[in-house]
PDB file of C-alpha atoms in Angstrom:
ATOM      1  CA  UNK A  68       0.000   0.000   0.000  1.00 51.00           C
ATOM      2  CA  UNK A  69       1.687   3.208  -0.790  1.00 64.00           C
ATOM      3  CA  UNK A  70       1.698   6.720   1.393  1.00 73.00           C
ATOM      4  CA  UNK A  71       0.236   9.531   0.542  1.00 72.00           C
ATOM      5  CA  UNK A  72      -0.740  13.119   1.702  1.00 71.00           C
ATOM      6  CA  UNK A  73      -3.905  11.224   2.360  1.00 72.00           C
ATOM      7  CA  UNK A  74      -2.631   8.668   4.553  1.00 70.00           C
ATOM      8  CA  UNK A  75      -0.180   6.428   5.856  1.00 63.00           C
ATOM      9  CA  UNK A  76       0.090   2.850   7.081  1.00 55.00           C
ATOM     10  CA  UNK A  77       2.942   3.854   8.992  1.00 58.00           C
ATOM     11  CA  UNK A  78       2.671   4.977  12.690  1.00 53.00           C
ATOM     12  CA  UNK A  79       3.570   8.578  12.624  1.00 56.00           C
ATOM     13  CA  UNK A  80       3.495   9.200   8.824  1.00 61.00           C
ATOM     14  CA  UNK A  81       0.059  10.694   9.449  1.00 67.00           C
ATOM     15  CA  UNK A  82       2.041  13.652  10.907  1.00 72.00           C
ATOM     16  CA  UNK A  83       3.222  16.727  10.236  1.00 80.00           C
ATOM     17  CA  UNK A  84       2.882  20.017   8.440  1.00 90.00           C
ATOM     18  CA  UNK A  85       2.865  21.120   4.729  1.00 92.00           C
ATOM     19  CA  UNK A  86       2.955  24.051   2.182  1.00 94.00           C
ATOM     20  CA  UNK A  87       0.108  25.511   0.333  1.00 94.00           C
ATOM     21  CA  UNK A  88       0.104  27.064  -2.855  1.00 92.00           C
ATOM     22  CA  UNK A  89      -2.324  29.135  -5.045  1.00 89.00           C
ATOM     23  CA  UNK A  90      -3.080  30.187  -8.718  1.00 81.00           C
ATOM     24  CA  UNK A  91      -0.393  27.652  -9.920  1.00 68.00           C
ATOM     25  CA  UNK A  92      -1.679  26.779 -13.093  1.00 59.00           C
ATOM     26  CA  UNK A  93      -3.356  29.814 -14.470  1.00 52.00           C
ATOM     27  CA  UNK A  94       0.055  31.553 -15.478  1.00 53.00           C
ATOM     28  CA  UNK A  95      -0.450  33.600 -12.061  1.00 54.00           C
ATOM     29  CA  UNK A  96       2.372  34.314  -8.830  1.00 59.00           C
ATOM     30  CA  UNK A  97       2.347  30.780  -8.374  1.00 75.00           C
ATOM     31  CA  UNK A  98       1.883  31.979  -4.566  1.00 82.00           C
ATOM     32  CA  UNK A  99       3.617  30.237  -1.488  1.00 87.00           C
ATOM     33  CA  UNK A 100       0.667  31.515   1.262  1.00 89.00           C
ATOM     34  CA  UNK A 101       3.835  31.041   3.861  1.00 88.00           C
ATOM     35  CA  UNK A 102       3.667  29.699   7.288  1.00 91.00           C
ATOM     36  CA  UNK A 103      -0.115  28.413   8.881  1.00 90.00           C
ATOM     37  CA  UNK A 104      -1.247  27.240  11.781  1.00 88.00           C
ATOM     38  CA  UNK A 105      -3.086  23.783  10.744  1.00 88.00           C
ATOM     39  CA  UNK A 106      -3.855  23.149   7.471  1.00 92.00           C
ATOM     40  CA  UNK A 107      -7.664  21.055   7.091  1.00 92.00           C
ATOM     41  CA  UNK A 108      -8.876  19.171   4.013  1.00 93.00           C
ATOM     42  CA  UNK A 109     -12.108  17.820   4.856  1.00 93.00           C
ATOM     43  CA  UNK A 110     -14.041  16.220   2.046  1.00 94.00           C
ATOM     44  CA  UNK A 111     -17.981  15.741   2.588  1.00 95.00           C
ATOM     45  CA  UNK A 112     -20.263  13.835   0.622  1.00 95.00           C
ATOM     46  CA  UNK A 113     -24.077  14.313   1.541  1.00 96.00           C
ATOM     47  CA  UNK A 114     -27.281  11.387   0.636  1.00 95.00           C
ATOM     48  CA  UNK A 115     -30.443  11.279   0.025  1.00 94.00           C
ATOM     49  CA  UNK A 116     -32.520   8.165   1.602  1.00 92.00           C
ATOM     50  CA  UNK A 117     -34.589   6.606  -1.122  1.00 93.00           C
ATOM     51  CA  UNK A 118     -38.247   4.949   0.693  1.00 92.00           C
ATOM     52  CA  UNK A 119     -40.587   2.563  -0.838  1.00 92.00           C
ATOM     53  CA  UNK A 120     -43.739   1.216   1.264  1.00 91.00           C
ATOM     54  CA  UNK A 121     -42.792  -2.132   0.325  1.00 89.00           C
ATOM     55  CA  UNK A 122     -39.611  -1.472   2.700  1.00 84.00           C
ATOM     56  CA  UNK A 123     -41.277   0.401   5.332  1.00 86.00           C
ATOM     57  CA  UNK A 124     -40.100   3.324   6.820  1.00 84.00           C
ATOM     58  CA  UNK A 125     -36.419   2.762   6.666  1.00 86.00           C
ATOM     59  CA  UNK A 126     -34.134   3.759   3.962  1.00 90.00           C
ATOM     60  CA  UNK A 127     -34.853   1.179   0.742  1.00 91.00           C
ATOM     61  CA  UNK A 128     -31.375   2.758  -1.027  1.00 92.00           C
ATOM     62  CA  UNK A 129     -29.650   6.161  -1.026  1.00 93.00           C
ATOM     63  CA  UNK A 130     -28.067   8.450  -3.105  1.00 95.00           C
ATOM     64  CA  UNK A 131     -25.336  11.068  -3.326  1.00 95.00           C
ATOM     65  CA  UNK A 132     -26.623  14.594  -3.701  1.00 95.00           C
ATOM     66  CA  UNK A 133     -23.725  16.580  -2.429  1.00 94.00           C
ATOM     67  CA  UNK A 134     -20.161  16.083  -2.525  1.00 95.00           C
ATOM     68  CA  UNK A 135     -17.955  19.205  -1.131  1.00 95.00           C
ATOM     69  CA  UNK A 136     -13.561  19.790  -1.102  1.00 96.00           C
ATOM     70  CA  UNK A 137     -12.880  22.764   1.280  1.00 95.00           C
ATOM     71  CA  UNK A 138      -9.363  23.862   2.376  1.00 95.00           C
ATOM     72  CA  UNK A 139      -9.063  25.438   5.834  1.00 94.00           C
ATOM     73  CA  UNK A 140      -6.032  26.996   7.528  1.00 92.00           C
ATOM     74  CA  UNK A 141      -5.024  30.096   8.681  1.00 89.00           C
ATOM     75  CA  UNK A 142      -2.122  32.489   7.840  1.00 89.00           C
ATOM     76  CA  UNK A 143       0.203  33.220  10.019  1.00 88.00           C
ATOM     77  CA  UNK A 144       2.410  35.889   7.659  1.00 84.00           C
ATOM     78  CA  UNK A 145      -0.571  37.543   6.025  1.00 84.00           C
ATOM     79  CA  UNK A 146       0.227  40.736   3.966  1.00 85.00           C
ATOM     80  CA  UNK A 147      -1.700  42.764   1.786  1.00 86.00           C
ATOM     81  CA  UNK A 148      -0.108  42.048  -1.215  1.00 84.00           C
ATOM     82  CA  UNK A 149      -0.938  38.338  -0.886  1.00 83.00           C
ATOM     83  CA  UNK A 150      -4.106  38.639   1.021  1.00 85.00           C
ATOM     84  CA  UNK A 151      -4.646  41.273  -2.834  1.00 85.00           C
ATOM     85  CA  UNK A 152      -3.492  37.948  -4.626  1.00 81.00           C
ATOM     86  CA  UNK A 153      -6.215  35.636  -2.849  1.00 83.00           C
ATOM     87  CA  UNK A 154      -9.104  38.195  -2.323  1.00 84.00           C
ATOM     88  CA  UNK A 155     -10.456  40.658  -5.226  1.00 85.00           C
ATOM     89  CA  UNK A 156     -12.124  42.636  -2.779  1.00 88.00           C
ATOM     90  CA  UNK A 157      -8.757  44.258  -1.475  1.00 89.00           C
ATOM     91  CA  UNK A 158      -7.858  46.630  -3.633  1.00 91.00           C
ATOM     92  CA  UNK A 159      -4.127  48.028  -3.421  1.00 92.00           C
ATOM     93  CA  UNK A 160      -3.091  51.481  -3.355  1.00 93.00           C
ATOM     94  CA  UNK A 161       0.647  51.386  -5.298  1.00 90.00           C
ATOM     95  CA  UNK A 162       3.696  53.998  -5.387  1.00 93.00           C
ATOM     96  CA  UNK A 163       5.666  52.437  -7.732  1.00 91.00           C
ATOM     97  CA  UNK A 164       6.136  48.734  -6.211  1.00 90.00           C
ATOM     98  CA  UNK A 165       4.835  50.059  -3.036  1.00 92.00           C
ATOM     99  CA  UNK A 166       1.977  49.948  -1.031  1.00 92.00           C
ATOM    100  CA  UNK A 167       1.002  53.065   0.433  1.00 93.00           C
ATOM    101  CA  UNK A 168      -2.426  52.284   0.999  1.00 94.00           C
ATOM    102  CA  UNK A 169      -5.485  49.520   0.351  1.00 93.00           C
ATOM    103  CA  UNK A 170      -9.483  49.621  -0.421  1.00 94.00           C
ATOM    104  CA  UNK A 171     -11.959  46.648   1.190  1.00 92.00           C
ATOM    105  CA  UNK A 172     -14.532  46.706  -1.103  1.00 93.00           C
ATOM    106  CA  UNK A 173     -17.800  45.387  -1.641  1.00 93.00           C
ATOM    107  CA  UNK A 174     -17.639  42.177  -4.046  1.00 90.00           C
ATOM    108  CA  UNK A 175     -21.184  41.080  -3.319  1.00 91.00           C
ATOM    109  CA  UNK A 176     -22.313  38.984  -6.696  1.00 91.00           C
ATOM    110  CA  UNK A 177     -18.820  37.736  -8.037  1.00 89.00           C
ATOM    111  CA  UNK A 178     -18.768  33.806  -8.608  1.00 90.00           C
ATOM    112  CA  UNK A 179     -16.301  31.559  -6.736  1.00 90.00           C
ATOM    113  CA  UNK A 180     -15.486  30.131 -10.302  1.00 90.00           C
ATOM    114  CA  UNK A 181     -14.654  33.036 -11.871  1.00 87.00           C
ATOM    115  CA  UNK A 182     -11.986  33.760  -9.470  1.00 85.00           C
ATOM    116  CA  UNK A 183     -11.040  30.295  -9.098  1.00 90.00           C
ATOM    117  CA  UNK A 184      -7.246  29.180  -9.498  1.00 90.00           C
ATOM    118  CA  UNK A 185      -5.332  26.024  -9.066  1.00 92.00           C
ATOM    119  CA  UNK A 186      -4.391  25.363  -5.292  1.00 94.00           C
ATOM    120  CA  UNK A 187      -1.435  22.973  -3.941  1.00 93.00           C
ATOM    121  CA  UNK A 188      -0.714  21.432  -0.856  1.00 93.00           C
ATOM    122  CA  UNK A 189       2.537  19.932  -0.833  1.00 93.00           C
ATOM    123  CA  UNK A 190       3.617  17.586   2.814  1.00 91.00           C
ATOM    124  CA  UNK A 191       7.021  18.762   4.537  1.00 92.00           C
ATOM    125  CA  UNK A 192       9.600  15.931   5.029  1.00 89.00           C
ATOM    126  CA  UNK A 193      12.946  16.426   6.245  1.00 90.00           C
ATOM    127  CA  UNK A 194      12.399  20.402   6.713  1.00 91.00           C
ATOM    128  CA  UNK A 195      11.550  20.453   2.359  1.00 93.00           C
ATOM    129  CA  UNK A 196       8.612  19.886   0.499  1.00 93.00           C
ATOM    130  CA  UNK A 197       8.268  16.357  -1.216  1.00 91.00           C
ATOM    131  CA  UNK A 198       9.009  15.523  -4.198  1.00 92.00           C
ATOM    132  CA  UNK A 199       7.499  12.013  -3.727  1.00 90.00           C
ATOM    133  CA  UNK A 200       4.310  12.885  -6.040  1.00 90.00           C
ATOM    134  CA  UNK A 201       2.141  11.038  -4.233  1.00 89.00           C
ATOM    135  CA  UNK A 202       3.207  13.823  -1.482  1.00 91.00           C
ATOM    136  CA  UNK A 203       0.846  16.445  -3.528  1.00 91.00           C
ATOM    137  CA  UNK A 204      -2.654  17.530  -3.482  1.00 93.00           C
ATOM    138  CA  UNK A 205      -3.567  19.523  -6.387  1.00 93.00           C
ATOM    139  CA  UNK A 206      -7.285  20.890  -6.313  1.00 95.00           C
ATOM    140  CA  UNK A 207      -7.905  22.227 -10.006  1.00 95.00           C
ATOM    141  CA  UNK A 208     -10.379  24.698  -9.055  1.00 95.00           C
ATOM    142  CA  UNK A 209     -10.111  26.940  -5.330  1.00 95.00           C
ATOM    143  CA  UNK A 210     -12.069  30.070  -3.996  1.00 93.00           C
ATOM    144  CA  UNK A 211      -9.941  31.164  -0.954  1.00 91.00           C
ATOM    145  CA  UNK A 212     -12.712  33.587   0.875  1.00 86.00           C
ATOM    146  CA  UNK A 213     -10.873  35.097   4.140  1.00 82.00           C
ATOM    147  CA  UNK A 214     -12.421  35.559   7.144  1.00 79.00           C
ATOM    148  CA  UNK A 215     -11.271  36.536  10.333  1.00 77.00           C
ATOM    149  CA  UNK A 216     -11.299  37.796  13.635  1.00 79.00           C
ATOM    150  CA  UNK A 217      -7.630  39.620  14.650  1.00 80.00           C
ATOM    151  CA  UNK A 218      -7.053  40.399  18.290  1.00 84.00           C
ATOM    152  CA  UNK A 219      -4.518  42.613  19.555  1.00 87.00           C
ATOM    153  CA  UNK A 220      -3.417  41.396  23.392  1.00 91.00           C
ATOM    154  CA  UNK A 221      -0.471  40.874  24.948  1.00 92.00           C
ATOM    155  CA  UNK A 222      -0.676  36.628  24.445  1.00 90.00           C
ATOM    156  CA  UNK A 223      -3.292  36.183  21.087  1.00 85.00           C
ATOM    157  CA  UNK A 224      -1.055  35.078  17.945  1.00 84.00           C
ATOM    158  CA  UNK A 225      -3.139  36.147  15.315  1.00 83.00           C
ATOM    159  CA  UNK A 226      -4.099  33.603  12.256  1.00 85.00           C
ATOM    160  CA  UNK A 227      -5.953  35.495   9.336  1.00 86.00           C
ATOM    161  CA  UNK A 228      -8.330  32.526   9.210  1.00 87.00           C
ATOM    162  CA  UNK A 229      -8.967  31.444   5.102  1.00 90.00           C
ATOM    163  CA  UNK A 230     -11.494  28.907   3.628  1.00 92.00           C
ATOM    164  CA  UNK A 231     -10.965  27.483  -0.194  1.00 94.00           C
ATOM    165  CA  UNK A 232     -14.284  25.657  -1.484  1.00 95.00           C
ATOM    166  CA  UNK A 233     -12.960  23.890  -4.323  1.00 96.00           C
ATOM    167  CA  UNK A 234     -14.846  22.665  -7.382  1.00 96.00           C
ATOM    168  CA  UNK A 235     -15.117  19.645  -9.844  1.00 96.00           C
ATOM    169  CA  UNK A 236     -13.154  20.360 -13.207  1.00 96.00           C
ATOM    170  CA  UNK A 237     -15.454  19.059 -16.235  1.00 96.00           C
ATOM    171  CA  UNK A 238     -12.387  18.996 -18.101  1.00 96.00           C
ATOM    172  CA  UNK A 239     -10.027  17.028 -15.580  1.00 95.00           C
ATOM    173  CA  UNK A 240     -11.703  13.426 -15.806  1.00 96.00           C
ATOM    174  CA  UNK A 241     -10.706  10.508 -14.018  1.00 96.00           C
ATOM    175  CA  UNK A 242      -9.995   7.018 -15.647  1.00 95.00           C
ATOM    176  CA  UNK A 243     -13.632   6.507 -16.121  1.00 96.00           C
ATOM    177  CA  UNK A 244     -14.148   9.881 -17.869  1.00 96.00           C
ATOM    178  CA  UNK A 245     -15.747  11.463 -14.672  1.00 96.00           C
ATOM    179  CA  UNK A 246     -15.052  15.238 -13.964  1.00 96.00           C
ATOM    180  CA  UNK A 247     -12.580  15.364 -11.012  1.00 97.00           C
ATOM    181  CA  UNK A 248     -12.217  17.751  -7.992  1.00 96.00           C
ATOM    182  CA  UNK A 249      -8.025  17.324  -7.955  1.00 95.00           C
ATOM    183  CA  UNK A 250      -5.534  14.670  -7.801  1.00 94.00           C
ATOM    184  CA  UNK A 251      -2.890  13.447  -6.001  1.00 92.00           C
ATOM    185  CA  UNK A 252       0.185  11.444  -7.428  1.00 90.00           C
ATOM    186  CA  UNK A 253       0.848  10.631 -10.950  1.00 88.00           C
ATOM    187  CA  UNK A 254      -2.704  10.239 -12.969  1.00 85.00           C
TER     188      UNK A 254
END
């Protein structure tokens, strides 16, 4: 059985940190969203109970009606020009390659696919990231919406808390020609 970013038969391969990435595919910053406190893939997948009278009142079959990807983590060395990079409603304020100043806008109505980009979560061995493939999440289309609470104290480290729904890729397909949320390994 091999390992993977998914999993381990190992005891204590299921450990450890990793690196995410953003817009690598789309010709962007390819960017590196730098140190996080945990990172959290949680995959959900929703049914439907199917009844018949002949069965009674207990589920005859069910079905899947929802199936969700979502990336959580927070940032611990968020700055506006990469918070600008992940969220279109920050808009920056340049002088020259500086930034002197930002807008929060309004963004009600955009689409998460419109502003969707590649994402990549690469695990950390030996202080690098992999290069075992297998190592690699790639999730072809993420929204990153940011959200966040930031407390100024005397003990709080602040996380600028982030949330990527992710979306199936009609034109990624699986073996069986079925559209694909990411992949991990060599496909």
């Amino acid at each position: 059985m091999a390992n993977s970013i998914l999993g381990s038969e190992i005891l204590g391969q299921n450990l450890g940190p990793c690196n995410v990435y953003f817009a690598i595919e789309t010709g962007g910053s390819n960017t590196y969203m730098g140190k996080t406190d945990s990172t959290v893939i949680r995959k959900t997948t929703e049914k439907t109970d199917l009844v018949t009278s002949q069965d009674g009142a207990g589920r005859a079959d069910a079905v899947i009606t929802t199936e969700t990807w979502e990336v959580e983590f927070g940032l611990a060395q968020a700055t506006l020009d990469k918070l600008a990079e992940i969220d279109e409603s920050i808009d920056l304020n340049l002088s020259g390659p500086d930034i002197i100043g930002a807008h929060f806008a309004s963004v009600i109505g955009n689409g998460d696919l419109e502003n969707a980009h590649t994402m990549k979560i690469v695990r950390i061995r030996n202080g690098l990231d992999s290069t075992n493939p297998l190592d690699t999440l790639i999730l072809w289309k993420a929204r990153i919406t940011s959200s966040f609470e930031l407390t100024y104290d005397a003990s709080t480290q602040r996380f600028l808390g982030t949330m990527a729904y992710c979306y199936k890729d009609e034109d990624q397909l699986d073996s069986l020609g079925r559209p694909t949320f990411g992949k991990v390994g060599t496909v």
